[in-house]
Each structure stands twice: as structure tokens, then as C-alpha cells.
mmCIF file of C-alpha atoms in Angstrom:
data_model
loop_
_atom_site.group_PDB
_atom_site.id
_atom_site.type_symbol
_atom_site.label_atom_id
_atom_site.label_comp_id
_atom_site.label_asym_id
_atom_site.label_seq_id
_atom_site.Cartn_x
_atom_site.Cartn_y
_atom_site.Cartn_z
ATOM 1 C CA MET A 1 -19.736 -5.797 -1.842
ATOM 2 C CA ASN A 2 -20.894 -2.676 -3.661
ATOM 3 C CA TYR A 3 -19.081 0.635 -3.140
ATOM 4 C CA ASN A 4 -19.905 4.239 -3.991
ATOM 5 C CA ASN A 5 -16.315 5.377 -4.476
ATOM 6 C CA LEU A 6 -14.417 2.214 -5.417
ATOM 7 C CA ILE A 7 -14.279 -0.375 -8.172
ATOM 8 C CA THR A 8 -12.940 -3.806 -7.276
ATOM 9 C CA ASN A 9 -11.943 -6.503 -9.730
ATOM 10 C CA TYR A 10 -10.541 -10.000 -9.212
ATOM 11 C CA ASN A 11 -8.553 -11.891 -11.820
ATOM 12 C CA ASN A 12 -6.211 -14.837 -11.502
ATOM 13 C CA GLY A 13 -5.148 -14.354 -7.894
ATOM 14 C CA ILE A 14 -5.052 -10.528 -8.052
ATOM 15 C CA THR A 15 -7.652 -8.137 -6.647
ATOM 16 C CA THR A 16 -7.419 -4.602 -8.058
ATOM 17 C CA ILE A 17 -8.983 -1.830 -5.992
ATOM 18 C CA THR A 18 -9.560 1.402 -7.929
ATOM 19 C CA ILE A 19 -10.493 4.625 -6.148
ATOM 20 C CA ASN A 20 -13.204 6.032 -8.375
ATOM 21 C CA ARG A 21 -13.809 9.744 -7.714
ATOM 22 C CA PRO A 22 -12.318 11.189 -10.933
ATOM 23 C CA LYS A 23 -14.169 14.521 -10.681
ATOM 24 C CA LYS A 24 -12.519 15.024 -7.275
ATOM 25 C CA LEU A 25 -9.175 13.643 -8.536
ATOM 26 C CA ASN A 26 -9.886 10.646 -6.279
ATOM 27 C CA ALA A 27 -9.503 12.741 -3.118
ATOM 28 C CA LEU A 28 -9.957 10.849 0.136
ATOM 29 C CA ASN A 29 -13.093 11.645 2.076
ATOM 30 C CA GLN A 30 -14.246 9.745 5.148
ATOM 31 C CA GLU A 31 -16.646 7.575 3.158
ATOM 32 C CA THR A 32 -13.859 6.526 0.790
ATOM 33 C CA ILE A 33 -11.519 5.721 3.696
ATOM 34 C CA LYS A 34 -14.167 3.466 5.252
ATOM 35 C CA GLU A 35 -14.864 1.818 1.909
ATOM 36 C CA LEU A 36 -11.157 1.206 1.360
ATOM 37 C CA HIS A 37 -10.922 -0.462 4.766
ATOM 38 C CA ASN A 38 -13.789 -2.763 3.881
ATOM 39 C CA ALA A 39 -12.413 -3.538 0.417
ATOM 40 C CA PHE A 40 -8.960 -4.396 1.787
ATOM 41 C CA LYS A 41 -10.498 -6.488 4.551
ATOM 42 C CA GLU A 42 -12.639 -8.371 2.044
ATOM 43 C CA ALA A 43 -9.688 -9.028 -0.290
ATOM 44 C CA ASN A 44 -7.434 -10.095 2.583
ATOM 45 C CA LEU A 45 -10.026 -12.631 3.772
ATOM 46 C CA ASP A 46 -10.421 -14.050 0.277
ATOM 47 C CA THR A 47 -8.089 -17.043 0.114
ATOM 48 C CA ASN A 48 -7.999 -16.784 -3.680
ATOM 49 C CA THR A 49 -6.508 -13.269 -3.534
ATOM 50 C CA LYS A 50 -2.731 -13.484 -3.316
ATOM 51 C CA VAL A 51 -1.910 -9.849 -4.215
ATOM 52 C CA ILE A 52 -3.809 -6.554 -4.073
ATOM 53 C CA ILE A 53 -3.134 -3.685 -6.489
ATOM 54 C CA LEU A 54 -4.361 -0.222 -5.477
ATOM 55 C CA THR A 55 -4.792 2.542 -8.073
ATOM 56 C CA GLY A 56 -6.891 5.568 -8.971
ATOM 57 C CA SER A 57 -9.345 6.008 -11.828
ATOM 58 C CA GLY A 58 -8.614 8.259 -14.784
ATOM 59 C CA GLU A 59 -5.301 9.537 -16.093
ATOM 60 C CA LYS A 60 -4.796 12.530 -13.785
ATOM 61 C CA ALA A 61 -4.542 11.190 -10.252
ATOM 62 C CA PHE A 62 -3.859 8.269 -7.983
ATOM 63 C CA VAL A 63 -5.199 10.307 -5.060
ATOM 64 C CA ALA A 64 -4.767 14.078 -5.170
ATOM 65 C CA GLY A 65 -5.062 14.424 -1.391
ATOM 66 C CA ALA A 66 -7.628 14.508 1.375
ATOM 67 C CA ASP A 67 -11.004 16.182 0.938
ATOM 68 C CA ILE A 68 -10.174 19.420 2.764
ATOM 69 C CA SER A 69 -13.784 20.600 2.842
ATOM 70 C CA GLU A 70 -14.561 17.838 5.355
ATOM 71 C CA PHE A 71 -12.203 19.063 8.072
ATOM 72 C CA ALA A 72 -11.581 22.767 7.414
ATOM 73 C CA ASN A 73 -13.547 23.730 10.539
ATOM 74 C CA PHE A 74 -12.397 20.918 12.861
ATOM 75 C CA SER A 75 -11.298 21.563 16.453
ATOM 76 C CA VAL A 76 -8.016 20.286 17.926
ATOM 77 C CA GLU A 77 -9.766 17.226 19.337
ATOM 78 C CA GLU A 78 -11.568 16.507 16.066
ATOM 79 C CA GLY A 79 -8.285 16.818 14.149
ATOM 80 C CA GLU A 80 -6.553 14.332 16.441
ATOM 81 C CA HIS A 81 -9.447 11.898 16.121
ATOM 82 C CA LEU A 82 -9.425 12.243 12.332
ATOM 83 C CA ALA A 83 -5.734 11.283 12.140
ATOM 84 C CA ALA A 84 -5.944 8.498 14.741
ATOM 85 C CA ASN A 85 -8.967 6.924 13.106
ATOM 86 C CA GLY A 86 -7.361 7.114 9.653
ATOM 87 C CA HIS A 87 -4.236 5.375 10.923
ATOM 88 C CA LYS A 88 -6.267 2.627 12.560
ATOM 89 C CA ILE A 89 -8.747 1.749 9.845
ATOM 90 C CA LEU A 90 -6.673 2.344 6.720
ATOM 91 C CA PHE A 91 -3.022 3.412 6.701
ATOM 92 C CA ASP A 92 -1.618 1.171 9.468
ATOM 93 C CA TYR A 93 -4.139 -1.456 8.436
ATOM 94 C CA ILE A 94 -2.722 -1.663 4.904
ATOM 95 C CA GLU A 95 0.895 -1.621 6.093
ATOM 96 C CA ASN A 96 0.264 -4.611 8.356
ATOM 97 C CA LEU A 97 -1.967 -6.532 5.953
ATOM 98 C CA SER A 98 -0.803 -10.121 5.385
ATOM 99 C CA THR A 99 -1.636 -9.895 1.677
ATOM 100 C CA PRO A 100 0.939 -7.941 -0.376
ATOM 101 C CA VAL A 101 -0.295 -4.550 -1.590
ATOM 102 C CA ILE A 102 1.207 -2.784 -4.632
ATOM 103 C CA ALA A 103 0.404 0.895 -5.198
ATOM 104 C CA ALA A 104 0.062 1.679 -8.914
ATOM 105 C CA VAL A 105 0.615 5.443 -8.754
ATOM 106 C CA ASN A 106 -0.906 7.125 -11.793
ATOM 107 C CA GLY A 107 -0.706 10.916 -11.872
ATOM 108 C CA PHE A 108 -0.914 13.012 -8.702
ATOM 109 C CA ALA A 109 -0.233 11.398 -5.315
ATOM 110 C CA LEU A 110 -0.352 14.321 -2.916
ATOM 111 C CA GLY A 111 -0.878 14.616 0.830
ATOM 112 C CA GLY A 112 -3.082 11.759 1.946
ATOM 113 C CA GLY A 113 -2.636 10.221 -1.492
ATOM 114 C CA LEU A 114 1.123 9.882 -1.087
ATOM 115 C CA GLU A 115 0.584 8.702 2.485
ATOM 116 C CA LEU A 116 -1.765 6.028 1.143
ATOM 117 C CA ALA A 117 0.798 4.921 -1.436
ATOM 118 C CA MET A 118 3.520 4.795 1.229
ATOM 119 C CA ALA A 119 1.344 2.564 3.427
ATOM 120 C CA CYS A 120 1.359 -0.019 0.626
ATOM 121 C CA HIS A 121 4.165 -2.558 0.615
ATOM 122 C CA PHE A 122 5.800 -1.000 -2.453
ATOM 123 C CA ARG A 123 5.044 1.417 -5.262
ATOM 124 C CA VAL A 124 5.207 1.585 -9.063
ATOM 125 C CA ALA A 125 4.638 4.953 -10.761
ATOM 126 C CA SER A 126 3.580 6.066 -14.210
ATOM 127 C CA ASN A 127 5.931 8.543 -15.884
ATOM 128 C CA ASN A 128 3.423 11.380 -15.387
ATOM 129 C CA ALA A 129 3.219 10.847 -11.610
ATOM 130 C CA LYS A 130 3.794 13.778 -9.254
ATOM 131 C CA MET A 131 4.280 13.176 -5.533
ATOM 132 C CA GLY A 132 4.396 15.485 -2.548
ATOM 133 C CA LEU A 133 3.219 16.381 0.946
ATOM 134 C CA PRO A 134 1.887 19.950 0.665
ATOM 135 C CA GLU A 135 0.193 20.060 4.087
ATOM 136 C CA VAL A 136 2.336 22.853 5.571
ATOM 137 C CA SER A 137 1.043 25.173 2.832
ATOM 138 C CA LEU A 138 -2.354 24.741 4.520
ATOM 139 C CA GLY A 139 -1.035 25.340 8.028
ATOM 140 C CA VAL A 140 -1.057 21.670 9.068
ATOM 141 C CA ILE A 141 1.330 18.703 8.957
ATOM 142 C CA PRO A 142 0.879 15.303 7.301
ATOM 143 C CA GLY A 143 -1.438 13.343 9.585
ATOM 144 C CA TYR A 144 -1.712 9.900 7.992
ATOM 145 C CA GLY A 145 1.862 8.721 8.547
ATOM 146 C CA GLY A 146 3.725 10.982 6.141
ATOM 147 C CA THR A 147 6.204 12.284 8.725
ATOM 148 C CA GLN A 148 7.102 8.713 9.662
ATOM 149 C CA ARG A 149 7.017 6.649 6.456
ATOM 150 C CA LEU A 150 8.636 9.205 4.134
ATOM 151 C CA PRO A 151 11.903 9.433 6.168
ATOM 152 C CA GLN A 152 11.991 5.624 6.399
ATOM 153 C CA LEU A 153 11.795 5.399 2.621
ATOM 154 C CA ILE A 154 13.975 8.292 1.417
ATOM 155 C CA GLY A 155 15.936 9.509 4.459
ATOM 156 C CA LYS A 156 15.367 12.307 6.975
ATOM 157 C CA GLY A 157 16.949 15.156 5.000
ATOM 158 C CA ARG A 158 15.075 14.568 1.773
ATOM 159 C CA ALA A 159 11.832 13.954 3.650
ATOM 160 C CA LEU A 160 12.119 17.208 5.597
ATOM 161 C CA GLU A 161 12.909 19.115 2.413
ATOM 162 C CA MET A 162 9.801 17.728 0.715
ATOM 163 C CA ILE A 163 7.626 18.416 3.749
ATOM 164 C CA MET A 164 8.970 21.913 4.527
ATOM 165 C CA THR A 165 8.953 23.179 0.927
ATOM 166 C CA ALA A 166 5.588 21.534 0.134
ATOM 167 C CA THR A 167 6.851 20.900 -3.399
ATOM 168 C CA MET A 168 6.169 17.982 -5.695
ATOM 169 C CA ILE A 169 8.721 15.609 -7.189
ATOM 170 C CA ASP A 170 8.314 13.776 -10.479
ATOM 171 C CA ALA A 171 8.409 10.030 -11.042
ATOM 172 C CA ASN A 172 12.087 9.880 -11.985
ATOM 173 C CA LYS A 173 13.183 11.764 -8.890
ATOM 174 C CA ALA A 174 10.916 9.519 -6.792
ATOM 175 C CA LEU A 175 12.713 6.548 -8.367
ATOM 176 C CA SER A 176 16.140 7.989 -7.603
ATOM 177 C CA TYR A 177 15.030 8.628 -3.997
ATOM 178 C CA GLY A 178 13.767 5.060 -3.585
ATOM 179 C CA LEU A 179 10.204 6.248 -3.036
ATOM 180 C CA VAL A 180 9.018 4.084 -5.941
ATOM 181 C CA ASN A 181 10.480 0.820 -7.209
ATOM 182 C CA ASN A 182 9.818 1.298 -10.927
ATOM 183 C CA VAL A 183 8.555 3.874 -13.431
ATOM 184 C CA THR A 184 6.562 2.923 -16.529
ATOM 185 C CA ALA A 185 4.563 4.586 -19.287
ATOM 186 C CA GLN A 186 1.036 5.244 -18.078
ATOM 187 C CA GLU A 187 -0.541 2.654 -20.379
ATOM 188 C CA GLU A 188 1.898 0.046 -19.103
ATOM 189 C CA LEU A 189 1.406 0.754 -15.396
ATOM 190 C CA LEU A 190 -1.265 -1.796 -14.515
ATOM 191 C CA PRO A 191 0.105 -4.554 -16.796
ATOM 192 C CA PHE A 192 3.551 -4.019 -15.247
ATOM 193 C CA CYS A 193 2.106 -4.270 -11.717
ATOM 194 C CA GLU A 194 0.158 -7.371 -12.711
ATOM 195 C CA THR A 195 3.356 -8.988 -13.983
ATOM 196 C CA ILE A 196 5.031 -8.399 -10.623
ATOM 197 C CA ALA A 197 1.908 -9.606 -8.838
ATOM 198 C CA GLN A 198 1.875 -12.841 -10.839
ATOM 199 C CA LYS A 199 5.453 -13.556 -9.751
ATOM 200 C CA ILE A 200 4.364 -13.048 -6.144
ATOM 201 C CA THR A 201 1.392 -15.414 -6.510
ATOM 202 C CA GLN A 202 3.763 -18.251 -7.416
ATOM 203 C CA ASN A 203 5.348 -18.146 -3.952
ATOM 204 C CA SER A 204 4.132 -19.150 -0.493
ATOM 205 C CA SER A 205 1.485 -16.734 0.784
ATOM 206 C CA VAL A 206 2.156 -17.969 4.322
ATOM 207 C CA ALA A 207 5.866 -17.173 4.064
ATOM 208 C CA ILE A 208 5.139 -13.790 2.457
ATOM 209 C CA ALA A 209 2.830 -12.846 5.337
ATOM 210 C CA GLU A 210 5.587 -13.698 7.828
ATOM 211 C CA ALA A 211 8.119 -11.696 5.782
ATOM 212 C CA ILE A 212 5.837 -8.627 5.818
ATOM 213 C CA LYS A 213 5.514 -8.927 9.596
ATOM 214 C CA ALA A 214 9.273 -9.229 10.066
ATOM 215 C CA VAL A 215 10.150 -6.312 7.783
ATOM 216 C CA ASN A 216 7.555 -4.069 9.451
ATOM 217 C CA ALA A 217 8.963 -4.940 12.886
ATOM 218 C CA ASN A 218 12.137 -3.047 11.955
ATOM 219 C CA SER A 219 10.332 0.277 12.261
ATOM 220 C CA LYS A 220 8.299 -0.404 15.418
ATOM 221 C CA ASP A 221 9.506 1.078 18.706
ATOM 222 C CA GLY A 222 10.379 -1.463 21.374
ATOM 223 C CA VAL A 223 10.281 -4.383 18.950
ATOM 224 C CA ASN A 224 13.364 -6.394 18.071
ATOM 225 C CA GLY A 225 13.018 -7.136 14.369
ATOM 226 C CA PHE A 226 15.605 -9.912 14.539
ATOM 227 C CA ASP A 227 13.506 -11.721 17.163
ATOM 228 C CA VAL A 228 10.405 -11.367 14.991
ATOM 229 C CA GLU A 229 12.360 -12.778 12.040
ATOM 230 C CA ILE A 230 13.648 -15.733 14.084
ATOM 231 C CA LYS A 231 10.165 -16.595 15.332
ATOM 232 C CA GLY A 232 8.648 -16.196 11.863
ATOM 233 C CA PHE A 233 11.382 -18.369 10.356
ATOM 234 C CA GLY A 234 10.688 -21.102 12.868
ATOM 235 C CA LYS A 235 6.914 -20.796 12.417
ATOM 236 C CA CYS A 236 7.291 -21.513 8.708
ATOM 237 C CA PHE A 237 8.699 -24.968 9.495
ATOM 238 C CA GLY A 238 5.278 -26.013 10.778
ATOM 239 C CA THR A 239 3.380 -25.071 7.612
ATOM 240 C CA GLU A 240 2.176 -27.158 4.705
ATOM 241 C CA ASP A 241 3.761 -24.588 2.388
ATOM 242 C CA PHE A 242 7.202 -25.370 3.831
ATOM 243 C CA THR A 243 6.666 -29.088 3.344
ATOM 244 C CA GLU A 244 5.534 -28.541 -0.241
ATOM 245 C CA GLY A 245 8.291 -26.035 -1.042
ATOM 246 C CA THR A 246 11.135 -28.192 0.229
ATOM 247 C CA THR A 247 9.676 -31.376 -1.256
ATOM 248 C CA ALA A 248 9.246 -29.720 -4.654
ATOM 249 C CA PHE A 249 12.817 -28.432 -4.533
ATOM 250 C CA LEU A 250 14.217 -31.888 -3.738
ATOM 251 C CA GLU A 251 12.026 -33.480 -6.433
ATOM 252 C CA LYS A 252 13.112 -30.803 -8.937
ATOM 253 C CA ARG A 253 9.571 -29.665 -9.721
ATOM 254 C CA LYS A 254 7.569 -26.457 -9.370
ATOM 255 C CA ALA A 255 5.936 -26.052 -5.970
ATOM 256 C CA GLU A 256 2.141 -25.908 -5.686
ATOM 257 C CA PHE A 257 1.648 -24.059 -2.444
ATOM 258 C CA PRO A 258 -1.619 -24.751 -0.573
ATOM 259 C CA GLY A 259 -1.366 -21.472 1.362
ATOM 260 C CA ARG A 260 -1.438 -23.161 4.765
#
């Protein structure tokens, strides 16, 4: 599929999705959000894709925020719809995707950009990355999950400080907070993410999908994560991947998972 604001590339089990609006510092407009939904959907349906890496083009920004010009004159109802639709088609969609998603955060990840990175399953940052949720400086609050995912990742106090002060943190502070898993030099960012992705591709994609579901259940209201884990654990016993994994272990060889 061809996109106006994205570049997609597949190589050896990994699909890389690059947001390509460098003149706008890869800011999220509605067209880009829709294209991202379609690109993630396409990659998730591709049985050859075992891992997705999301990044931004250029050296300055992952995503510098939302395109404010699109919603500066919105009404209350339009604002609510904007947030609800964004959650549905992109941010919640990525979080619950069965294919692992790694955010390769290069440069600025602000507002909707940080919210997009937090929707991914984990994050790696370049050493020039800057992250923040500056929405209150515009008279609004984060609307794409920032008030929910940031406290889950770094704790309530730190999250509220970041949100209320509207200030940015650098990559090393993000690492110390647990907001990102690793920090690399900018030129090493994608190769580093690809190395992690290759390790993931060697494991059972069926089991990984169940693990994502179980981990996500921990933060859903009214859902018992332990029950989800128990059911997912049992479900794995009926898969070809489980048969192959256990057989390979007993035969002292490397497993070749069929992904079923």
C-alpha cells in the first residue's frame, strides 16, 4: 500500500514504519493517524512480519506532537470525538496489537508523539531524544492516553510533574524513569532495535501474542489479569508452536516455530 506520510519497509521478519513528515517534524495530523492504522493493520496481517519498528524520519523528531492547526477551533463535542477516534484507530489499537511493536524514538517525542511511543510495547531512545507532554501549556490535557499510560510507566508523581510543568526530559532521565528501555547513539538506534527484534523473531509469535494480551490485562478495569494469564497459558498447550517448542527442547535442538 502506498502512503503520503509514511514509508514502510520489510526485511527478514521485521516491518519498519517511518513517519515521513520531516518539514512538520513528523507531527500527527488526521491523515497520518489513518495511514498509521492501515500500515499497522497491514503489517499485523502479514504472517511474515514478526516485529514492527516505528520511527520518525530525519534526525530531529520521532513525532513532535499533534498538528494543532487541525483542531484549534474545535468545539467540545469535536474535541471528544477527536480523542475517542484516535484511541480507537491508533493508540489503543497499537497497544493491543498481537505483533510486538518497538518505538525507536529519535529526537523529539512530544504530546501525541510521546503518547504514540507509549502505546508501543516498549521504547528505545537515541541520546538526543527529548520527551514531554506539553498540552497544559496550550490549555488542554493529553488526549491520546498520556494521562493513563505515563503513570503506569513512571509512577503517578513523576507523571503529574511532567504533565503539570509541561517540561521535557532527556533520554537519560527517561531511562532512569523507566519510560524507555535503552538509550543509544542516534546512528545506532535502528540497528539496536533490529537486534532486539531479531531475538523476538526467534520465539513463538503465538505465545508472544498471548503474553501481550495478559500483560495488557493488568491495566484494564474489571479484568483479572491472573485469569487472562491462566487462560492464555492453557491456550498455548493447543498450539503447534508449543508442540514444536517442547519437542525441540527435549531433542536439544533449536525450535522452528510455525506460528500456529
